Coordinates of C-alpha atoms in Angstrom, one line a residue:
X1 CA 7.5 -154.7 -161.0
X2 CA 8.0 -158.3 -161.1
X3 CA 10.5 -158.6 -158.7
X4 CA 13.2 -157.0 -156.9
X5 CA 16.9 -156.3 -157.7
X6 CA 17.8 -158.9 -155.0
X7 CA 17.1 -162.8 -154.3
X8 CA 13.7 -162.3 -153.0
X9 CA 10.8 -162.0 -156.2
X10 CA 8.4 -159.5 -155.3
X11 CA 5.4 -160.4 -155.5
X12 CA 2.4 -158.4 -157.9
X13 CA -0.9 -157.7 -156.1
X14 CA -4.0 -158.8 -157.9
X15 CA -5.6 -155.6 -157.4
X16 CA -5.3 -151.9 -159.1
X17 CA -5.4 -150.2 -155.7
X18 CA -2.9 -152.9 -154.5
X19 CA -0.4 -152.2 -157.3
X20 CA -0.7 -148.5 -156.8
X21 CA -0.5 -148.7 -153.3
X22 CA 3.1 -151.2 -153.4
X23 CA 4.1 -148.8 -156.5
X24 CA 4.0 -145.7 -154.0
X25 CA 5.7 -147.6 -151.2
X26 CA 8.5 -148.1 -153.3
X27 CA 9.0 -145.1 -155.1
X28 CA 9.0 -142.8 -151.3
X29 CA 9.8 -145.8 -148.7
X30 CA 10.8 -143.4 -146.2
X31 CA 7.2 -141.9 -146.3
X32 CA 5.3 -145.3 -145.7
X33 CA 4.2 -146.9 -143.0
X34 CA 3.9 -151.1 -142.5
X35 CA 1.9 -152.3 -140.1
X36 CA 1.8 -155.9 -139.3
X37 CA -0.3 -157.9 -137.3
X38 CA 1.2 -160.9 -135.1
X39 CA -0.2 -164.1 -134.2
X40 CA -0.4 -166.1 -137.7
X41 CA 1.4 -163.1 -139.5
X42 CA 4.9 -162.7 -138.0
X43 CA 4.5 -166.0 -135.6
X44 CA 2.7 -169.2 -136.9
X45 CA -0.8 -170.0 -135.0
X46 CA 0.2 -173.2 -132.4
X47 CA -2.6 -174.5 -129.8
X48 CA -0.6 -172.8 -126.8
X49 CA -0.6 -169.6 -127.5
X50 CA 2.1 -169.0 -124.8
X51 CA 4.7 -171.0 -127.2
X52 CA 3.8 -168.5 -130.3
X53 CA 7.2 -167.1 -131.4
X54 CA 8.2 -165.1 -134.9
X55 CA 8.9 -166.3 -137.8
X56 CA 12.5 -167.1 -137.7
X57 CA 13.1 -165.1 -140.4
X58 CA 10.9 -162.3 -139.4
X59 CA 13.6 -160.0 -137.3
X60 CA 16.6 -160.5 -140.2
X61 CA 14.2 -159.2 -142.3
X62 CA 12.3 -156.6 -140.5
X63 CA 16.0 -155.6 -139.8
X64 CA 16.7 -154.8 -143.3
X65 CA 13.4 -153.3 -143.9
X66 CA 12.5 -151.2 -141.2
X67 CA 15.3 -148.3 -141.3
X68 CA 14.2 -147.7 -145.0
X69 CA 10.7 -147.2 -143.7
X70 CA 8.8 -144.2 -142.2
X71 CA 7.8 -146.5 -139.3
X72 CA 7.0 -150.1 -138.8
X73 CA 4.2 -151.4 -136.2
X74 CA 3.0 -154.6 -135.2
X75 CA -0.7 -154.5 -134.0
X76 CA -1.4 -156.8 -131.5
X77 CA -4.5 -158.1 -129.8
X78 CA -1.7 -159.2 -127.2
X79 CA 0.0 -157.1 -124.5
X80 CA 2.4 -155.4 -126.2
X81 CA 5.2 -157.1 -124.1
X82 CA 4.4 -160.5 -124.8
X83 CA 4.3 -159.7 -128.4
X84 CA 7.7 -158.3 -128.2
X85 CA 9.2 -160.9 -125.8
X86 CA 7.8 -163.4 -127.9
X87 CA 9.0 -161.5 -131.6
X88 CA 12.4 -161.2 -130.2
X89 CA 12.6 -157.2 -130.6
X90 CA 13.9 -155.8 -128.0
X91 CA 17.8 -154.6 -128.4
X92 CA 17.2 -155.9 -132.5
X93 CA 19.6 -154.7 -134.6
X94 CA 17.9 -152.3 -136.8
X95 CA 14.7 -152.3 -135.3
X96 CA 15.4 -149.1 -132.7
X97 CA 12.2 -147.2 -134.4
X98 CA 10.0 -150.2 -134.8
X99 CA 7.0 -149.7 -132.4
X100 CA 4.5 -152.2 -131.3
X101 CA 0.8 -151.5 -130.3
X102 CA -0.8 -154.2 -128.0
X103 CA -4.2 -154.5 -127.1
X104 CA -5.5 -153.7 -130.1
X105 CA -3.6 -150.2 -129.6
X106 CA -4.3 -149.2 -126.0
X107 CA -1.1 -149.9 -125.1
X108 CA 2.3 -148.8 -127.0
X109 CA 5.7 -150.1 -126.8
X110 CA 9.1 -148.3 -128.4
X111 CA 11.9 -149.7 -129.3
X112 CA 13.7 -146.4 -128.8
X113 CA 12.7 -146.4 -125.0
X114 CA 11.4 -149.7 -124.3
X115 CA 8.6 -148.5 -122.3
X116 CA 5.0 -149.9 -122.2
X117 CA 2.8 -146.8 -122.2
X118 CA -0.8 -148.3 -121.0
X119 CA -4.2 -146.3 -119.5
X120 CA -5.9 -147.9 -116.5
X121 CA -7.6 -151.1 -116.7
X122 CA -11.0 -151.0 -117.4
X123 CA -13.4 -152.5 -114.0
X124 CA -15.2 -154.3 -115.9
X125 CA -12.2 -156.4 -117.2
X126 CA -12.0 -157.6 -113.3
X127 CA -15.5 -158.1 -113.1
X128 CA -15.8 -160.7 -116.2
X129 CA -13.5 -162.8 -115.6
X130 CA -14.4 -163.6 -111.9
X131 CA -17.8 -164.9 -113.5
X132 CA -16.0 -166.2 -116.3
X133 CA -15.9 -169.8 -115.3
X134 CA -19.3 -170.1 -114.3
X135 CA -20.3 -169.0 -117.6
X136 CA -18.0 -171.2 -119.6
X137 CA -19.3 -174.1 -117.3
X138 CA -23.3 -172.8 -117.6
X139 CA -23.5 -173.3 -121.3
X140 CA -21.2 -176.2 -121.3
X141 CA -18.0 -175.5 -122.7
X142 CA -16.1 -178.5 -123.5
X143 CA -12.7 -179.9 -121.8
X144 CA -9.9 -178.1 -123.2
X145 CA -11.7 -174.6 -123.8
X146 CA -9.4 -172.0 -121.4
X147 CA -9.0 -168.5 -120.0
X148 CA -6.2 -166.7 -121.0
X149 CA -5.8 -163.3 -119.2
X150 CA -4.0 -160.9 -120.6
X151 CA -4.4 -158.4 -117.8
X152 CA -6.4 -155.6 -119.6
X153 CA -8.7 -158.2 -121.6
X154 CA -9.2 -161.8 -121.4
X155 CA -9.6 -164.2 -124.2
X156 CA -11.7 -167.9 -124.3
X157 CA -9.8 -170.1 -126.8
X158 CA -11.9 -173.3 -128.3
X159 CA -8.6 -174.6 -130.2
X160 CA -7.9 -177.2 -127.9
X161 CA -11.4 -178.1 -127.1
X162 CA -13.0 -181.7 -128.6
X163 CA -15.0 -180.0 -131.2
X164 CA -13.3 -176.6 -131.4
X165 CA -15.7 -175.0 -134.2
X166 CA -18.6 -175.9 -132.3
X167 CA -17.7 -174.6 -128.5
X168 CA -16.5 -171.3 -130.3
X169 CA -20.4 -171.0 -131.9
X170 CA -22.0 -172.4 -128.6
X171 CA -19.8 -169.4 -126.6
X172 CA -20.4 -166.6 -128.7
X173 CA -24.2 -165.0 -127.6
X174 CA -23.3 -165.9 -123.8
X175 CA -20.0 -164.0 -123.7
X176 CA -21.1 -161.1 -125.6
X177 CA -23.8 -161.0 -122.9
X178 CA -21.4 -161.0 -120.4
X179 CA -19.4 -158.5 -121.9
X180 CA -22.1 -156.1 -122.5
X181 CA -23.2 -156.5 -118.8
X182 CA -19.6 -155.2 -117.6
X183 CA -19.2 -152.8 -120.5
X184 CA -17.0 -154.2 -122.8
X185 CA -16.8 -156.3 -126.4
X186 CA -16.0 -158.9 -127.7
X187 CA -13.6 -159.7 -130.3
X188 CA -13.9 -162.6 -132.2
X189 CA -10.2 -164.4 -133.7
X190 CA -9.4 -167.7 -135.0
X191 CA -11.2 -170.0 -132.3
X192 CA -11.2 -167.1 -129.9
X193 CA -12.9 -164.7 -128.3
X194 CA -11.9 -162.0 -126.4
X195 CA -13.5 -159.6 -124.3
X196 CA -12.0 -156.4 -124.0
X197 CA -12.7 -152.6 -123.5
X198 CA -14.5 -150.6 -126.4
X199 CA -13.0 -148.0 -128.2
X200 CA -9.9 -149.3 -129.5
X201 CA -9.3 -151.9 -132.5
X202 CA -6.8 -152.4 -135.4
X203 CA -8.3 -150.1 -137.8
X204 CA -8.1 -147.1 -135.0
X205 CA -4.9 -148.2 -134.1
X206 CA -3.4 -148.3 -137.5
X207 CA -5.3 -145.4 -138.7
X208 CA -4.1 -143.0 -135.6
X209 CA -0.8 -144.2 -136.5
X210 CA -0.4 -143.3 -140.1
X211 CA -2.2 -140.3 -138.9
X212 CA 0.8 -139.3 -137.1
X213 CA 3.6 -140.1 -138.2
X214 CA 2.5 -138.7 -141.4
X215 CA 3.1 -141.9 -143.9
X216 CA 1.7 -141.0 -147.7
X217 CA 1.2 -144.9 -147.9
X218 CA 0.7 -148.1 -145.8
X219 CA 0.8 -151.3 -146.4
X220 CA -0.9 -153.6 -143.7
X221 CA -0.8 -157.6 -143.2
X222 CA -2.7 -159.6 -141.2
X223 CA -4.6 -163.0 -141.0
X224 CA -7.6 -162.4 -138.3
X225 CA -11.0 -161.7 -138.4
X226 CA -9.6 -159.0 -135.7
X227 CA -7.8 -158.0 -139.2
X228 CA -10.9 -156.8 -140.6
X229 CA -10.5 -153.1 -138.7
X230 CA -7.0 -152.5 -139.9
X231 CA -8.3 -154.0 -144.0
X232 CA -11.5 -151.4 -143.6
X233 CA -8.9 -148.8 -142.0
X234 CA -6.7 -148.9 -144.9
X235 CA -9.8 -149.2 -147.3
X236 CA -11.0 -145.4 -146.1
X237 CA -7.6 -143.9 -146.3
X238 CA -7.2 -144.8 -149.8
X239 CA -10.3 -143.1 -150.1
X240 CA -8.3 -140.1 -148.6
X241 CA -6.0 -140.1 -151.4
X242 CA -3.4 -142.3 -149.3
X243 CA -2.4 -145.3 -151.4
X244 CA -1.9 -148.7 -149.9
X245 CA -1.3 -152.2 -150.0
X246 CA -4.0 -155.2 -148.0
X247 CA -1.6 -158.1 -147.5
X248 CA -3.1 -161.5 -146.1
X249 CA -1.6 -164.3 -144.3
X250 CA -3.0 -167.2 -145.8
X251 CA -5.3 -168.8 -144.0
X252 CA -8.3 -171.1 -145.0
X253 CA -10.1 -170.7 -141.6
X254 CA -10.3 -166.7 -142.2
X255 CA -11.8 -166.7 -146.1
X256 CA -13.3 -163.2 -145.8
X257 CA -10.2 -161.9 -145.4
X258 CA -8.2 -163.3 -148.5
X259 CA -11.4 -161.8 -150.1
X260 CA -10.2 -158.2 -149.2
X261 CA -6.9 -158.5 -149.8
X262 CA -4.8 -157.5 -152.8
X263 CA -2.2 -160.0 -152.1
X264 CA -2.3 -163.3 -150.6
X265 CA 1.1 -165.1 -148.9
X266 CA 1.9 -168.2 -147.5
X267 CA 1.3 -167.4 -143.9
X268 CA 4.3 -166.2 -141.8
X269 CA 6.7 -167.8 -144.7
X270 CA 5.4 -165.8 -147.1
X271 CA 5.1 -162.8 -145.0
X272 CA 8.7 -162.6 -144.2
X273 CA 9.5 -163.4 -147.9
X274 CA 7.8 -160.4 -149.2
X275 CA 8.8 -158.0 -145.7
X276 CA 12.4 -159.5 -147.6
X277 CA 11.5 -158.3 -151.1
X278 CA 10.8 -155.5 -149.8
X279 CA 14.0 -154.7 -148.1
X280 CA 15.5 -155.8 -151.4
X281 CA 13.8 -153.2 -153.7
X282 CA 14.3 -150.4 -151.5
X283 CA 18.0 -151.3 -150.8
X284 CA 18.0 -153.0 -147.9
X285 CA 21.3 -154.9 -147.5
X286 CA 21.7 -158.2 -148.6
X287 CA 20.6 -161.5 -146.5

């Protein structure tokens, strides 16, 4: 197993559970589930998260790929309409049964209808960020630390800020005070944190999913520490005898996560060059 039939090598995974996990994707595609995170997966990580976009390659390929599949879903900690503005989904050739899970999975957007189905917002989401800035200000965030609101959460980023490492330590014990005062989390990322309601992650998300649409096998990619749910997710249903593959995005600033993995790519390059292989060994269409 090599590499695929087609022009895209398919890359081995380092572990045993990671080879029998890709070897049972392959062998019943249409009975597996890929779930794909996307900032840093699909989209490469830019200081303005508002200018994140896919991969360029990542729709040709998902294209290919995702009829052959049971399902594919990106799990977001975005809303799941900026994540598919911002993928370039909607209307996708191909892509009419690809589903995308924002929020961390409390809201759900298909392809099929192109409907956002989303509970309530959570009061205390209101609450925190009207006291937000006087927090960030009390324990002396730096210039270039900003609020991004993403209607039912809202995220502090640090990547902008003079000594980004630093501010996003110097944050961490005041916000999750402030969340736990309103009655939410918080959810720590590359350089951000976000505080949003409890309840719902990645590895719920994902694992509801597979849950019901059936899938006999999953392969998941990310490159967070948000990843970690969806890793520990797949981790427990191998343990209930459904295979699957860990897939991380590269990235030195998240080393835990290469840890877990059973194969490690090149960022979203090397994501959409194994989503291609992929397509190539289950007879997706050539490029």
């Amino acid at each position: 197993m090599g590499s695929a039939m087609g022009s895209h090598p398919l890359p081995v995974p380092t572990t045993s559970v990671g080879r029998e996990g890709l070897a049972a994707l392959l062998e019943r595609p249409g009975h597996a589930v890929v779930g794909l995170d996307f900032d840093g997966t699909l989209a490469e990580i830019v200081p303005d998260p508002d200018r994140a976009r896919a991969h360029s390659g990542a729709v040709p390929a998902l294209s290919r790929l995702a009829p052959r599949m049971r399902s594919v879903a990106v799990i977001t900690g975005r809303p799941a309409e900026v994540a598919v503005r911002y993928g370039g989904f909607a209307g996708a050739e191909g892509l009419d049964g690809l589903v995308v899970l924002g929020l961390y999975g409390a809201e759900r957007w298909d392809a099929a209808s192109g409907a956002v189905q989303a509970p309530e917002p959570h009061p205390g989401v209101a609450d925190v960020k009207a006291e937000l800035p006087a927090t960030l200000t009390a324990h002396g965030a730096s210039q270039g630390t900003w609020i991004e609101d993403k209607g039912r959460a809202v995220a502090v980023h640090t990547r902008r800020a003079e000594d980004p490492q630093a501010t996003f330590e110097r944050l961490r014990a005041p916000l999750h005070a402030l969340a736990e005062r309103h009655g939410l989390i918080v959810e720590p990322g590359r350089l951000v944190l976000e505080l949003r309601p409890p309840g719902m992650d990645k590895g719920v998300a994902l694992t509801e999913y597979v849950r019901r649409t059936g899938a006999a096998a999953v392969l998941y990619a990310g490159d967070d520490l948000g990843d970690l749910a969806a890793f520990a997710a797949v981790e427990r249903l191998r343990e209930e005898g459904v295979p699957g593959v860990l897939v991380c995005s590269g990235s030195a600033e998240v080393t835990e996560l290469a840890e877990r993995a059973d194969l490690v790519v090149d960022g979203p390059a090397g994501v959409v060059g194994l989503l291609s292989a992929l397509a190539d060994a289950v007879g997706g269409d050539a490029a």
